[in-house]
Amino acid sequence: MKAAAREELFARLAELNPHPKTELVYRTPFELLIAVILSAQATDVGVNKATRKLFQAADTPESILELGEAGLKRFINSIGLYNAKAANIIATCRILVERFDSQVPADREALESLPGVGRKTANVVMNTAFGEPTIAVDTHIFRVANRTGLAPGKNVRVVEDKLMKAVPGKYRLHAHHWLILHGRYVCKARKPDCPQCVVRDLCRYRAKTPTT
Ligand code: SF4
């Protein structure tokens, strides 16, 4: 996709939603980190339902350690893969207390050293909690980047690297949320809503859904 089209694509997404936000509910970087760990292969709605009660009971590494793994599981057992996620969260809380003064670190290397935190989770936390212009490529962003021709690639890392070059600088901070929301609600996996899509004329997807 040419530079002018990329600029126009983001200008339109930005006009629709000037201040895009994550749909995960959180108050602190720590709560965001826990919510993002829980969100792997789960919906934001499901995570929010669980964390609403969890964060009332425990919202710091120390208080989650006090709950213990069994206690934590009681709050998150409606979420997929909760056994593994509980073990990772307990291990992460222990490391935060022991090595990071109970604070969520802002840099990639430190974040990725935490159990349950991969590149995607680190990108979300760096972007959403600390205002870094990172782009966490999830299934929605991967699909939109490929369909539109914005940043085509065979795997998420290729798409991430291409997006970091393709997204105009002034849109990079919010690009992550614009593309996720566009993929979740418009450029849906099974049947994209092309007739209603504001970037339809810029998009290079050959199998666009017809208007009638
Ligand atoms: S035109 Fe269709 S395929 Fe292209 S971005 Fe919009 S919804 Fe997705």
Coordinates of N, CA, C and O and ligand atoms in Angstrom, one line a residue, residues 144 147-148 182 186-188 192-195 197-201 203-205 207-209, ligand 1:
V144 N -6.3 -7.9 9.4 CA -6.5 -6.6 8.8 C -5.2 -6.2 8.0 O -5.3 -5.7 6.8
R147 N -5.2 -8.4 4.8 CA -6.3 -8.2 3.8 C -6.2 -6.8 3.1 O -6.3 -6.7 1.9
T148 N -5.9 -5.8 3.9 CA -5.8 -4.5 3.3 C -4.6 -4.3 2.5 O -4.6 -3.4 1.6
H182 N -11.0 -2.3 14.4 CA -11.4 -2.5 13.0 C -11.6 -4.0 12.7 O -12.6 -4.4 12.1
V186 N -15.5 -4.7 12.3 CA -15.8 -4.5 10.8 C -15.1 -5.5 9.9 O -15.8 -6.3 9.2
C187 N -13.8 -5.6 10.0 CA -13.1 -6.6 9.1 C -13.1 -7.9 9.8 O -12.0 -8.5 10.2
K188 N -14.3 -8.5 10.1 CA -14.4 -9.7 10.9 C -13.9 -10.9 10.1 O -13.9 -10.9 8.9
P192 N -16.3 -10.2 6.5 CA -16.0 -8.8 6.7 C -17.1 -7.9 6.3 O -17.8 -8.2 5.3
D193 N -17.3 -6.8 7.0 CA -18.4 -5.9 6.7 C -18.0 -4.8 5.7 O -18.0 -3.6 6.0
C194 N -17.5 -5.3 4.5 CA -16.9 -4.4 3.5 C -17.9 -3.2 3.1 O -17.4 -2.1 3.0
P195 N -19.2 -3.5 2.9 CA -20.0 -2.4 2.5 C -20.0 -1.2 3.5 O -20.2 -0.1 3.1
C197 N -17.4 -0.5 5.5 CA -16.0 -0.2 5.9 C -15.6 1.2 5.4 O -15.7 1.4 4.1
V198 N -15.0 2.0 6.2 CA -14.6 3.3 5.8 C -13.3 3.3 5.0 O -12.9 4.4 4.4
V199 N -12.6 2.2 5.0 CA -11.4 2.2 4.2 C -11.5 1.2 2.9 O -10.5 0.8 2.3
R200 N -12.8 1.0 2.6 CA -13.0 0.0 1.5 C -12.3 0.4 0.2 O -11.7 -0.5 -0.4
D201 N -12.3 1.6 -0.2 CA -11.6 2.0 -1.4 C -10.1 1.9 -1.4 O -9.4 1.8 -2.4
C203 N -8.6 -0.5 0.6 CA -8.2 -1.9 0.9 C -8.0 -2.7 -0.4 O -8.8 -2.6 -1.4
R204 N -7.0 -3.6 -0.3 CA -6.7 -4.4 -1.5 C -7.2 -5.8 -1.4 O -6.8 -6.7 -2.2
Y205 N -8.1 -6.1 -0.5 CA -8.6 -7.5 -0.3 C -9.5 -7.8 -1.6 O -10.4 -7.1 -1.9
A207 N -11.5 -10.4 -2.0 CA -12.8 -11.1 -1.8 C -13.7 -10.2 -0.9 O -14.3 -10.7 0.0
K208 N -13.7 -8.9 -1.2 CA -14.5 -8.0 -0.4 C -16.0 -8.5 -0.5 O -16.4 -8.9 -1.5
T209 N -16.7 -8.4 0.6 CA -18.1 -8.7 0.6 C -18.9 -7.7 -0.2 O -18.6 -6.5 -0.1
Ligands
SF4_1 S1 -12.9 -3.5 2.8 FE1 -13.5 -5.4 3.8 S2 -11.6 -6.6 3.8 FE2 -11.0 -4.5 3.4 S3 -10.6 -3.6 5.5 FE3 -12.7 -3.1 5.0 S4 -13.9 -4.8 5.9 FE4 -11.7 -5.5 5.7

